[in-house]
């Protein structure tokens, strides 16, 4: 059945929309936040726990799985769903972002990217075709085209060249992929911080007709205002009948902004990464649980939260766990942070339905605070 | 109601017995293996998971909790059960074993032990009274008397002096403890590897009438045969109508030997500690999951096991998790190892009931192997 997308409702006050994304492993309500399971596990959690939070789709990383344990091994295991025991929808990235992040360890040619493993220095080569081959082995429901995530800042010339290469690579990905019933494939919009390049990228990529479209190359270090400007400019250019995915975004303010501009999907490692360091997202803003002031605080992390952690544990206990380096600490904060974002998106969907998204955002910020 | 113990059945072929141990937080079937939650958490696990494995009572450590987060803080939280969200029975040790393990950092006097924290070098003093005071704050169902775990090897003179001090300290613990309805208190038998000292210790300690009795100072580095000899000599000297606890023992062979000699309770950090290093106890013996030969092994850890881990994951996946340092790895092996020992004790109880404990042991070893 491949990937199908249906817009259920368009917001009257913003560009937000409610939708249903059908994948071979289940239906996802949009807008949605996708927890990240980089190495075939959402860090610290079992799949049952991830599901119990309300997560409907997770993301996993092609680059990491290609290196360890290897995509062929995962194919032998029956694919990524079977290997990691998550039987809901999975989206895999293309490996491009990680490979480009390697800096001096990689070399870009028209053919693809040669790089050295960050683990053992071994030499590898990923081309658009190779990326799809790996993602075919993983068997994710949604694959991403192999792109170059243009760094910030980039000159107009570089951003243009990079965007054009991304377009050529997208075509090669599309041509290489065969079984569209089993796996969908999203194209990625690049173009740096230049509107005409973004417009050109949308035109070129959308003309190839992918299962959905992602906006890449944002939230890469540019000022927030610039990010919002590019998001606001680019999103409405995308076709309305396809899912729109903003890559690498996962703070409440970015999520609100994304949804208001018409984004349907987002992901970010941030909520789980900061959780493991003891930073907790609450309805009253962020909180650093290691702080000594919580040592005798027998209230819950967030007075408004009803996640497993908040129902059963105090700040004092969680602080103790972090203080003595117990694994249950990061487990409990990860549960809480993911639940917070998943619940936020649930509330956002409800607000769209009730045509009160801007009002809900205002209510949210009144408690959360206006800075992040 | 305090601590009550009832022997349900005595084995006809061995000294093993089936019993029920009543505590303020619930009834425990004996013989039992107690998972260890050193720092107010069974490492890697939630209390619900520990319970789901079939654990009926857990152990926690006075020394560690006294240092961090402090027993007064736990008392403020409503006691250890409330603090850590485990509402079943808890046994706490006296802190003695950890304090004596500090070596050069501690000094023994008749009054108690002065020591420096292994964390920050700060000076502390624990006496028998202080140990009970701490355990009173923790609110465990079963407390242990403050003893000296005699090291091995020890001269007869030292073992005797140490045993006599343990007896004097036991008396002080007993005198200091007030609320026997809320918390029971076990006496500890010492005496090193000398039978007459063990006999004397039993006489002295038992005459004080504790809620139960523990055999301490075994499995401290002595040869297995010597340990078995002391166990076989000491256990039958203990009163039949009180629970008997062998401290620090948790390998299948030791557990069989303990139960056969009439032990009702045992604990050990070993199964959870080796789990976190990737060593798994199976019906076919131990297995090191990091081993490369398991990288493409899509079978479960133990062909006979039906724990959560074995029902849902392959050796290949668990090896991958260890290989990339994912927390889910230690979580899954901890679940498996604890389940293995809890299930073993369940089978042992069944075998006692059916008067076939020796036969069951033989069946077990045929698959497990005769060495450990």
XYZ file of C-alpha atoms in Angstrom:
744
model
C 0.000 0.000 0.000
C 2.984 2.303 0.345
C 2.546 5.763 1.778
C -0.783 7.573 1.666
C -1.592 10.927 3.160
C -4.928 12.539 3.818
C -5.493 16.066 5.099
C -8.426 15.888 7.514
C -8.698 19.552 8.302
C -6.976 22.808 7.507
C -6.678 25.406 10.215
C -8.605 28.567 9.455
C -6.284 30.842 11.421
C -2.877 29.416 10.397
C -1.369 27.112 7.777
C -1.565 24.177 10.200
C -3.339 21.021 9.163
C -4.543 17.769 10.673
C -3.740 14.672 8.695
C -3.466 10.903 8.579
C -0.319 9.297 7.262
C -0.742 5.684 6.229
C 2.359 3.496 6.213
C 2.868 -0.259 5.764
C 3.208 -0.586 9.557
C 0.301 1.572 10.624
C -1.391 4.928 10.551
C 0.106 8.068 12.049
C -1.868 11.124 13.140
C -0.239 14.373 12.070
C 1.209 16.741 13.104
C 3.499 14.294 14.920
C 6.765 14.313 16.837
C 8.959 11.284 16.103
C 11.270 9.958 18.851
C 14.724 9.058 17.568
C 16.088 5.520 17.867
C 19.504 6.153 16.347
C 21.072 2.731 16.804
C 17.924 0.587 16.601
C 16.795 1.598 20.095
C 15.211 4.734 21.489
C 17.925 5.283 24.072
C 17.112 3.768 27.498
C 13.653 2.528 26.409
C 11.911 -0.648 25.323
C 9.616 -0.459 22.294
C 6.625 -1.175 24.555
C 7.506 1.855 26.665
C 7.875 4.038 23.573
C 4.474 2.903 22.381
C 2.900 3.443 25.802
C 3.991 7.100 25.645
C 1.799 7.512 22.601
C 4.610 7.507 20.030
C 3.213 6.501 16.639
C 6.348 6.488 14.506
C 10.053 6.482 15.301
C 13.134 7.487 13.380
C 16.319 5.485 12.999
C 19.690 6.369 11.494
C 21.065 4.789 8.360
C 24.679 5.836 8.913
C 24.903 4.309 12.389
C 23.131 1.084 11.448
C 25.219 0.726 8.289
C 28.387 0.778 10.432
C 27.018 -1.245 13.344
C 25.646 -3.860 13.168
C 25.515 -3.510 9.352
C 22.419 -3.343 7.146
C 22.904 -6.863 5.783
C 22.790 -8.290 9.290
C 19.562 -6.393 9.938
C 18.164 -7.686 6.658
C 19.024 -11.235 7.764
C 17.225 -10.552 11.036
C 14.097 -9.823 9.014
C 14.498 -6.065 8.810
C 14.723 -3.304 11.356
C 11.197 -3.720 12.767
C 11.877 -7.354 13.591
C 15.453 -6.739 14.768
C 14.516 -4.100 17.331
C 11.016 -5.395 18.115
C 9.224 -2.193 17.106
C 6.300 -3.082 14.907
C 5.004 0.408 14.242
C 6.086 2.760 11.457
C 9.787 3.632 11.098
C 11.362 6.474 9.165
C 15.057 6.229 8.304
C 17.239 9.132 7.349
C 19.583 8.797 4.385
C 22.880 8.862 6.262
C 23.712 12.102 4.495
C 23.530 14.336 7.535
C 25.879 12.153 9.611
C 28.326 11.661 6.756
C 28.519 15.397 6.082
C 29.001 16.032 9.793
C 32.236 14.053 9.657
C 34.055 17.150 8.375
C 37.625 16.276 7.443
C 36.806 12.579 7.432
C 34.702 12.842 4.261
C 35.099 13.831 0.605
C 32.197 14.757 -1.664
C 32.175 13.921 -5.373
C 29.334 13.842 -7.874
C 29.196 10.090 -7.396
C 28.678 10.252 -3.633
C 30.593 10.691 -0.380
C 33.733 8.865 0.624
C 34.278 8.852 4.368
C 36.085 7.246 7.226
C 34.126 5.650 10.042
C 34.077 7.731 13.230
C 34.535 4.458 15.126
C 37.537 2.719 13.571
C 38.654 4.949 10.713
C 37.708 2.341 8.100
C 36.959 3.673 4.580
C 33.436 3.730 3.213
C 31.514 5.149 0.287
C 27.881 6.116 0.268
C 26.188 7.147 -2.939
C 22.501 7.881 -3.447
C 22.058 4.328 -4.701
C 23.955 2.881 -1.745
C 21.836 4.874 0.713
C 18.652 3.440 -0.799
C 20.174 -0.047 -0.886
C 20.908 0.236 2.848
C 17.458 1.622 3.609
C 15.917 -1.166 1.506
C 17.747 -3.668 3.723
C 16.506 -1.910 6.848
C 12.972 -2.026 5.486
C 11.809 1.268 6.990
C 8.346 2.492 6.058
C 9.655 5.876 4.983
C 13.109 6.363 3.487
C 14.813 9.662 2.890
C 16.643 10.637 -0.303
C 20.406 11.050 0.060
C 21.046 14.794 0.258
C 23.663 17.273 1.259
C 22.640 19.234 4.327
C 24.094 22.620 3.393
C 26.040 24.059 6.296
C 25.472 27.503 7.752
C 26.756 29.970 6.812
C 27.233 29.059 3.145
C 27.852 31.367 0.181
C 25.145 31.677 -2.441
C 27.344 29.835 -4.904
C 28.010 26.935 -2.594
C 24.362 26.677 -1.489
C 23.286 26.627 -5.132
C 25.785 24.011 -6.191
C 24.951 21.904 -3.152
C 21.189 22.217 -3.763
C 21.605 21.198 -7.398
C 23.642 18.166 -6.408
C 20.959 17.227 -3.892
C 18.443 17.385 -6.743
C 20.553 15.153 -8.995
C 21.047 12.706 -6.119
C 17.314 12.735 -5.364
C 16.648 11.645 -8.970
C 19.168 8.796 -8.620
C 17.521 7.698 -5.344
C 14.117 7.719 -6.975
C 15.340 5.734 -9.976
C 17.095 3.173 -7.809
C 14.205 2.471 -5.442
C 11.869 -0.242 -6.710
C 9.287 -1.447 -4.204
C 7.155 1.600 -3.419
C 4.448 -0.555 -1.884
C 6.839 -1.730 0.821
C 8.660 1.568 1.406
C 7.933 5.181 0.648
C 10.628 7.718 -0.213
C 10.698 11.393 0.725
C 12.561 14.064 -1.230
C 14.488 16.747 0.670
C 14.397 20.471 -0.003
C 17.705 22.326 0.383
C 18.900 25.759 -0.714
C 20.522 27.179 2.386
C 19.155 30.504 3.572
C 18.395 31.752 0.037
C 14.746 32.000 -0.913
C 15.179 31.660 -4.656
C 17.272 28.526 -4.116
C 14.638 27.104 -1.776
C 11.960 27.846 -4.397
C 14.054 26.198 -7.119
C 14.691 23.178 -4.902
C 10.983 22.756 -4.192
C 10.200 22.967 -7.915
C 12.846 20.417 -8.887
C 12.212 17.946 -6.080
C 8.425 18.119 -6.170
C 8.408 17.569 -9.935
C 9.853 14.088 -9.283
C 6.783 13.143 -7.225
C 7.999 11.636 -3.948
C 5.870 10.104 -1.161
C 6.450 13.237 0.897
C 8.802 16.156 1.309
C 11.234 17.177 3.965
C 12.739 20.564 4.610
C 16.424 20.031 5.313
C 19.216 22.426 6.174
C 17.293 24.392 8.809
C 18.106 24.556 12.532
C 21.785 24.161 11.629
C 23.100 27.120 13.613
C 21.338 30.057 11.936
C 19.514 32.672 14.056
C 16.013 31.657 15.066
C 14.451 34.520 13.095
C 16.185 33.409 9.907
C 15.081 29.844 10.478
C 11.478 30.968 10.959
C 11.692 33.132 7.824
C 12.914 30.248 5.682
C 10.338 27.888 7.171
C 7.537 30.367 6.512
C 8.729 30.917 2.980
C 9.373 27.300 2.023
C 6.546 25.300 3.584
C 3.626 26.819 1.647
C 5.447 26.056 -1.625
C 5.104 22.326 -0.928
C 2.117 20.407 -2.313
C -0.789 20.228 0.112
C -1.611 16.592 -0.512
C 1.765 15.227 0.622
C 3.240 14.979 4.126
C 5.763 17.677 5.061
C 8.609 16.880 7.401
C 10.851 19.382 9.168
C 14.100 17.611 10.029
C 15.895 17.931 13.357
C 13.436 20.105 15.251
C 12.091 19.245 18.674
C 11.793 22.158 21.116
C 8.285 23.410 21.932
C 8.793 26.785 20.239
C 10.127 25.242 17.000
C 7.343 22.681 16.996
C 4.655 25.365 17.339
C 6.264 27.412 14.574
C 6.602 24.369 12.322
C 3.008 23.263 12.740
C 1.651 26.783 12.268
C 3.473 26.924 8.958
C 2.007 23.649 7.771
C 4.567 21.045 8.854
C 3.220 17.546 9.592
C 6.238 15.712 10.993
C 9.294 16.584 13.085
C 12.052 14.742 14.928
C 14.901 15.643 17.228
C 17.423 13.892 19.506
C 17.369 16.851 21.867
C 14.582 15.807 24.277
C 16.167 12.407 24.858
C 19.731 13.716 24.916
C 19.050 16.425 27.493
C 16.999 13.916 29.483
C 20.067 11.729 29.875
C 21.937 14.739 31.210
C 19.160 15.405 33.696
C 17.404 18.287 31.967
C 13.667 17.980 32.067
C 11.056 19.801 29.975
C 8.025 20.800 32.013
C 4.927 22.905 31.566
C 6.815 25.587 33.584
C 9.933 25.489 31.427
C 13.118 23.490 31.761
C 14.539 22.140 34.993
C 17.978 20.719 35.801
C 17.279 17.840 38.130
C 20.885 17.521 39.383
C 20.488 20.895 41.051
C 20.934 20.691 44.838
C 17.719 22.596 45.404
C 15.755 19.529 44.334
C 17.399 17.196 46.844
C 14.473 17.488 49.283
C 11.796 18.355 46.756
C 9.192 15.625 47.087
C 6.945 16.989 44.344
C 6.825 15.542 40.861
C 8.853 16.774 37.888
C 5.908 18.597 36.385
C 2.788 19.382 38.406
C 0.620 18.982 35.293
C 2.128 15.776 33.954
C 0.641 12.303 34.248
C 3.457 10.297 32.684
C 4.780 7.154 34.396
C 7.635 9.125 35.952
C 5.451 11.899 37.345
C 2.865 9.448 38.630
C 5.404 7.461 40.629
C 8.541 9.423 41.519
C 9.622 12.639 43.190
C 12.224 15.148 42.086
C 14.247 14.168 45.162
C 14.358 10.516 44.096
C 15.242 11.296 40.485
C 17.940 13.720 41.611
C 19.332 10.965 43.849
C 19.416 8.550 40.896
C 21.392 11.043 38.801
C 23.623 11.835 41.747
C 24.644 8.186 42.133
C 24.706 7.469 38.377
C 21.876 4.974 38.332
C 20.451 4.034 34.925
C 16.896 4.415 36.189
C 17.558 8.187 36.324
C 17.986 8.700 32.552
C 15.194 6.198 31.995
C 12.721 8.240 34.030
C 13.684 11.605 32.518
C 13.632 10.189 28.976
C 10.119 8.875 29.559
C 9.055 12.262 30.854
C 10.606 14.392 28.100
C 9.287 12.237 25.279
C 5.862 12.124 26.870
C 5.921 15.892 27.187
C 6.536 16.425 23.470
C 4.173 13.692 22.343
C 1.459 15.118 24.572
C 2.223 18.623 23.301
C 1.644 17.441 19.736
C -1.550 15.711 20.831
C -2.738 18.985 22.332
C -1.698 20.811 19.180
C -3.760 18.393 17.069
C -6.716 18.946 19.357
C -6.278 22.708 19.119
C -6.200 22.567 15.308
C -9.389 20.543 15.399
C -11.008 23.163 17.588
C -9.582 26.055 15.580
C -7.760 27.477 18.601
C -4.113 26.746 17.887
C -2.892 30.309 18.444
C -4.876 30.529 21.673
C -3.413 27.231 22.839
C 0.097 28.427 22.021
C -0.515 31.539 24.086
C -1.764 29.461 27.030
C 1.229 27.183 26.714
C 3.777 30.025 26.697
C 2.146 31.779 29.627
C 3.215 28.876 31.829
C 6.278 27.689 29.953
C 7.860 31.098 29.534
C 8.705 32.898 26.316
C 12.349 31.981 25.991
C 13.838 28.586 25.380
C 2.598 -7.620 63.051
C 6.357 -7.693 62.618
C 8.046 -10.742 61.176
C 6.413 -14.161 61.300
C 7.736 -17.366 59.815
C 5.990 -20.637 59.173
C 7.595 -23.820 57.880
C 5.120 -25.406 55.493
C 7.060 -28.543 54.698
C 10.366 -30.147 55.484
C 12.115 -32.086 52.754
C 12.449 -35.796 53.550
C 15.650 -36.272 51.555
C 17.554 -33.097 52.574
C 17.441 -30.318 55.183
C 15.543 -28.078 52.760
C 12.252 -26.570 53.818
C 9.352 -24.656 52.314
C 8.182 -21.672 54.282
C 6.185 -18.463 54.393
C 7.796 -15.301 55.712
C 5.327 -12.616 56.745
C 6.546 -9.025 56.749
C 4.753 -5.691 57.190
C 4.825 -5.234 53.397
C 3.742 -8.688 52.324
C 4.336 -12.412 52.423
C 7.404 -14.064 50.910
C 7.595 -17.703 49.833
C 10.838 -19.336 50.904
C 13.401 -20.423 49.875
C 13.795 -17.107 48.035
C 16.435 -15.203 46.099
C 16.449 -11.471 46.842
C 17.514 -9.056 44.074
C 19.783 -6.284 45.340
C 18.806 -2.610 45.034
C 21.942 -1.101 46.533
C 21.188 2.589 46.069
C 17.376 2.471 46.296
C 17.059 0.982 42.806
C 17.608 -2.491 41.424
C 20.113 -1.343 38.838
C 18.559 -0.610 35.399
C 15.042 -1.642 36.507
C 11.759 -0.089 37.606
C 10.015 -1.594 40.643
C 7.184 -2.785 38.391
C 9.664 -4.714 36.279
C 11.267 -6.252 39.370
C 7.856 -7.345 40.565
C 6.887 -8.708 37.155
C 9.926 -11.022 37.305
C 8.407 -12.638 40.360
C 10.675 -10.973 42.928
C 8.964 -10.965 46.321
C 11.505 -9.100 48.435
C 14.492 -6.928 47.634
C 17.586 -5.929 49.551
C 18.998 -2.445 49.899
C 22.250 -1.164 51.387
C 22.437 0.943 54.508
C 25.982 2.200 53.948
C 25.243 3.557 50.472
C 21.914 5.123 51.421
C 23.406 6.656 54.564
C 25.988 8.466 52.419
C 23.682 9.309 49.515
C 21.010 10.597 49.695
C 21.125 10.257 53.507
C 18.733 8.301 55.709
C 17.077 11.424 57.090
C 16.129 12.510 53.589
C 14.626 9.071 52.940
C 12.748 9.301 56.223
C 11.353 12.674 55.122
C 10.282 11.066 51.853
C 8.190 8.645 53.900
C 10.725 5.843 54.096
C 12.529 3.723 51.537
C 9.423 1.980 50.161
C 7.842 5.325 49.332
C 11.087 6.921 48.155
C 11.870 4.232 45.594
C 8.276 3.235 44.818
C 8.726 -0.419 45.816
C 5.843 -1.419 48.028
C 6.845 -5.003 48.703
C 9.116 -6.251 51.501
C 12.617 -4.780 51.834
C 15.576 -6.137 53.770
C 18.419 -3.765 54.584
C 21.901 -4.845 55.536
C 23.614 -3.168 58.495
C 26.309 -1.297 56.607
C 28.903 -3.432 58.364
C 30.057 -5.350 55.333
C 30.661 -2.212 53.245
C 32.362 -0.379 56.081
C 34.730 -3.268 56.759
C 35.472 -3.523 53.032
C 36.921 -0.015 53.179
C 40.218 -1.438 54.447
C 42.605 1.368 55.366
C 39.764 3.854 55.402
C 38.225 2.414 58.578
C 39.140 1.863 62.204
C 37.344 -0.581 64.500
C 36.832 0.103 68.195
C 34.513 -1.469 70.713
C 32.190 1.468 70.238
C 31.858 1.012 66.469
C 33.643 1.775 63.214
C 35.106 5.084 62.197
C 35.537 5.396 58.464
C 36.035 7.748 55.597
C 33.498 7.900 52.774
C 34.683 6.174 49.593
C 33.118 9.082 47.696
C 34.529 12.253 49.222
C 36.762 11.097 52.088
C 34.477 12.676 54.701
C 34.669 11.175 58.218
C 31.849 9.061 59.618
C 31.148 6.797 62.539
C 28.752 3.889 62.579
C 27.996 2.063 65.802
C 25.458 -0.705 66.322
C 23.002 1.926 67.579
C 23.677 4.195 64.607
C 23.136 1.328 62.177
C 19.723 0.618 63.695
C 18.901 4.323 63.756
C 19.662 4.515 60.039
C 17.665 1.369 59.289
C 14.794 2.722 61.386
C 14.791 5.813 59.175
C 14.824 3.667 56.055
C 11.895 1.679 57.425
C 12.881 -1.671 55.927
C 10.790 -4.703 56.881
C 13.852 -6.658 57.958
C 16.939 -5.008 59.429
C 20.274 -6.672 60.016
C 22.326 -6.382 63.188
C 25.623 -4.492 62.826
C 28.320 -7.169 62.622
C 31.923 -7.615 61.617
C 32.223 -9.825 58.557
C 35.417 -11.687 59.490
C 37.826 -11.718 56.564
C 39.391 -14.852 55.121
C 41.884 -16.098 56.048
C 41.736 -15.066 59.720
C 43.613 -16.558 62.674
C 41.597 -18.401 65.288
C 42.305 -15.610 67.745
C 41.118 -12.884 65.445
C 38.035 -14.820 64.358
C 37.147 -15.413 68.012
C 37.624 -11.815 69.063
C 35.679 -10.597 66.025
C 32.864 -13.083 66.649
C 32.589 -11.997 70.291
C 32.446 -8.348 69.267
C 29.707 -9.165 66.754
C 27.787 -10.772 69.637
C 28.191 -7.719 71.872
C 27.144 -5.465 68.994
C 24.126 -7.686 68.288
C 22.969 -7.178 71.857
C 23.304 -3.400 71.513
C 21.325 -3.488 68.232
C 18.592 -5.492 69.890
C 18.433 -3.170 72.876
C 18.325 -0.077 70.701
C 15.568 -1.216 68.353
C 12.096 -0.364 69.604
C 9.289 -0.919 67.126
C 9.358 -4.642 66.352
C 5.894 -4.504 64.829
C 7.103 -2.157 62.111
C 10.522 -3.749 61.513
C 12.063 -7.105 62.282
C 15.748 -7.556 63.132
C 17.979 -10.483 62.194
C 21.057 -11.572 64.126
C 24.174 -12.597 62.218
C 26.316 -15.661 62.891
C 30.076 -15.201 62.493
C 33.075 -17.290 63.601
C 35.208 -17.492 60.481
C 36.047 -20.997 59.310
C 36.190 -22.442 62.846
C 33.383 -24.790 63.801
C 33.554 -24.249 67.546
C 33.386 -20.490 67.009
C 30.421 -20.899 64.679
C 28.711 -23.063 67.301
C 29.424 -20.494 70.004
C 28.154 -17.673 67.801
C 24.910 -19.535 67.113
C 24.414 -20.148 70.834
C 25.063 -16.526 71.795
C 23.080 -14.896 68.999
C 20.119 -17.275 69.102
C 19.795 -16.829 72.857
C 18.906 -13.184 72.201
C 15.865 -14.208 70.148
C 15.946 -12.281 66.879
C 13.309 -12.287 64.095
C 15.602 -14.480 62.050
C 19.256 -15.463 61.631
C 21.802 -14.865 58.931
C 25.020 -16.715 58.297
C 27.659 -14.116 57.563
C 31.332 -14.415 56.716
C 30.916 -17.133 54.078
C 31.675 -16.817 50.371
C 34.412 -14.318 51.258
C 37.210 -15.931 49.260
C 37.511 -19.335 50.941
C 37.596 -22.548 48.833
C 34.153 -23.780 47.832
C 34.570 -27.034 49.801
C 35.339 -25.112 52.990
C 32.336 -22.858 52.430
C 30.098 -25.892 51.943
C 31.551 -27.508 55.070
C 30.845 -24.458 57.240
C 27.382 -24.069 55.739
C 26.574 -27.728 56.395
C 27.873 -27.451 59.943
C 26.259 -24.156 60.895
C 22.788 -24.209 59.342
C 21.343 -27.154 61.298
C 22.358 -25.453 64.557
C 19.888 -22.645 63.852
C 16.348 -22.839 65.250
C 13.886 -24.403 62.835
C 11.086 -21.944 63.469
C 12.995 -18.862 62.339
C 14.034 -17.790 58.828
C 17.668 -18.479 57.886
C 19.478 -16.180 55.521
C 22.767 -16.875 53.756
C 24.344 -13.547 52.879
C 25.975 -12.761 49.551
C 25.256 -15.953 47.670
C 23.647 -16.068 44.245
C 25.124 -18.601 41.808
C 23.007 -21.666 40.988
C 25.409 -24.108 42.687
C 25.597 -22.073 45.902
C 21.838 -21.620 45.924
C 21.239 -25.381 45.599
C 23.750 -26.084 48.345
C 22.251 -23.431 50.608
C 18.689 -24.645 50.212
C 19.669 -28.292 50.686
C 21.241 -27.320 53.987
C 18.132 -25.537 55.172
C 18.665 -21.928 54.092
C 15.516 -19.895 53.363
C 16.864 -16.630 51.945
C 19.830 -15.548 49.843
C 20.975 -12.448 47.988
C 23.804 -11.491 45.667
C 24.804 -8.607 43.399
C 26.500 -11.038 41.026
C 23.621 -11.829 38.626
C 22.886 -8.143 38.051
C 26.550 -7.102 37.991
C 27.580 -9.685 35.397
C 24.431 -8.878 33.419
C 25.621 -5.297 33.009
C 28.912 -6.634 31.664
C 27.058 -8.813 29.177
C 27.332 -12.177 30.929
C 24.130 -14.134 30.840
C 23.092 -17.138 32.947
C 21.227 -19.722 30.904
C 19.964 -23.268 31.365
C 23.054 -24.316 29.341
C 25.534 -22.405 31.468
C 26.923 -18.912 31.138
C 27.269 -16.981 27.912
C 29.216 -13.814 27.067
C 26.938 -11.891 24.766
C 29.657 -9.539 23.484
C 31.331 -12.497 21.814
C 31.551 -12.066 18.015
C 30.064 -15.509 17.463
C 26.677 -14.182 18.544
C 26.624 -11.335 16.035
C 24.400 -13.270 13.603
C 22.772 -15.549 16.145
C 19.060 -14.889 15.817
C 18.065 -17.300 18.574
C 17.111 -16.198 22.061
C 19.504 -15.994 25.023
C 18.210 -19.212 26.561
C 16.142 -21.688 24.536
C 14.171 -22.630 27.655
C 13.487 -19.150 28.996
C 10.254 -17.226 28.703
C 11.347 -13.930 30.271
C 10.550 -10.624 28.554
C 14.014 -10.531 26.987
C 13.879 -14.057 25.599
C 10.347 -13.609 24.306
C 11.216 -10.514 22.312
C 14.900 -10.249 21.401
C 17.668 -12.200 19.712
C 21.250 -12.712 20.818
C 22.288 -10.737 17.729
C 20.239 -7.715 18.809
C 21.425 -7.821 22.411
C 25.031 -8.179 21.275
C 24.516 -5.141 19.035
C 23.174 -3.139 21.986
C 26.256 -3.977 24.074
C 28.497 -3.309 21.122
C 27.178 0.230 20.734
C 26.819 0.864 24.499
C 23.065 1.216 24.555
C 21.380 1.136 27.972
C 18.728 -1.263 26.712
C 21.478 -3.930 26.571
C 22.144 -4.095 30.339
C 18.412 -3.704 30.920
C 17.607 -6.808 28.888
C 20.373 -8.979 30.383
C 19.518 -7.850 33.929
C 15.900 -8.853 33.379
C 17.036 -12.219 32.078
C 19.547 -13.024 34.828
C 17.223 -12.051 37.659
C 14.380 -13.986 36.074
C 16.650 -16.998 35.755
C 17.471 -17.057 39.476
C 13.954 -16.237 40.612
C 12.599 -18.993 38.379
C 15.285 -21.379 39.655
C 14.138 -20.758 43.229
C 10.539 -21.225 42.135
C 11.497 -24.590 40.645
C 13.406 -25.445 43.802
C 10.333 -24.705 45.911
C 8.262 -26.898 43.618
C 10.831 -29.693 43.866
C 10.819 -29.522 47.681
C 7.044 -29.755 47.602
C 7.275 -32.852 45.412
C 10.155 -34.340 47.411
C 12.440 -34.410 44.410
C 14.974 -31.664 45.081
C 18.061 -33.836 44.507
C 16.574 -35.184 41.303
C 15.798 -31.658 40.131
C 19.342 -30.578 40.942
C 20.687 -33.427 38.844
C 18.441 -32.501 35.917
C 19.519 -28.881 36.224
C 23.236 -29.687 36.228
C 22.959 -32.068 33.286
C 22.089 -29.101 31.095
C 23.876 -26.331 32.970
C 27.178 -28.148 33.372
C 28.916 -29.115 36.588
C 31.320 -26.216 36.896
C 30.494 -22.595 37.493
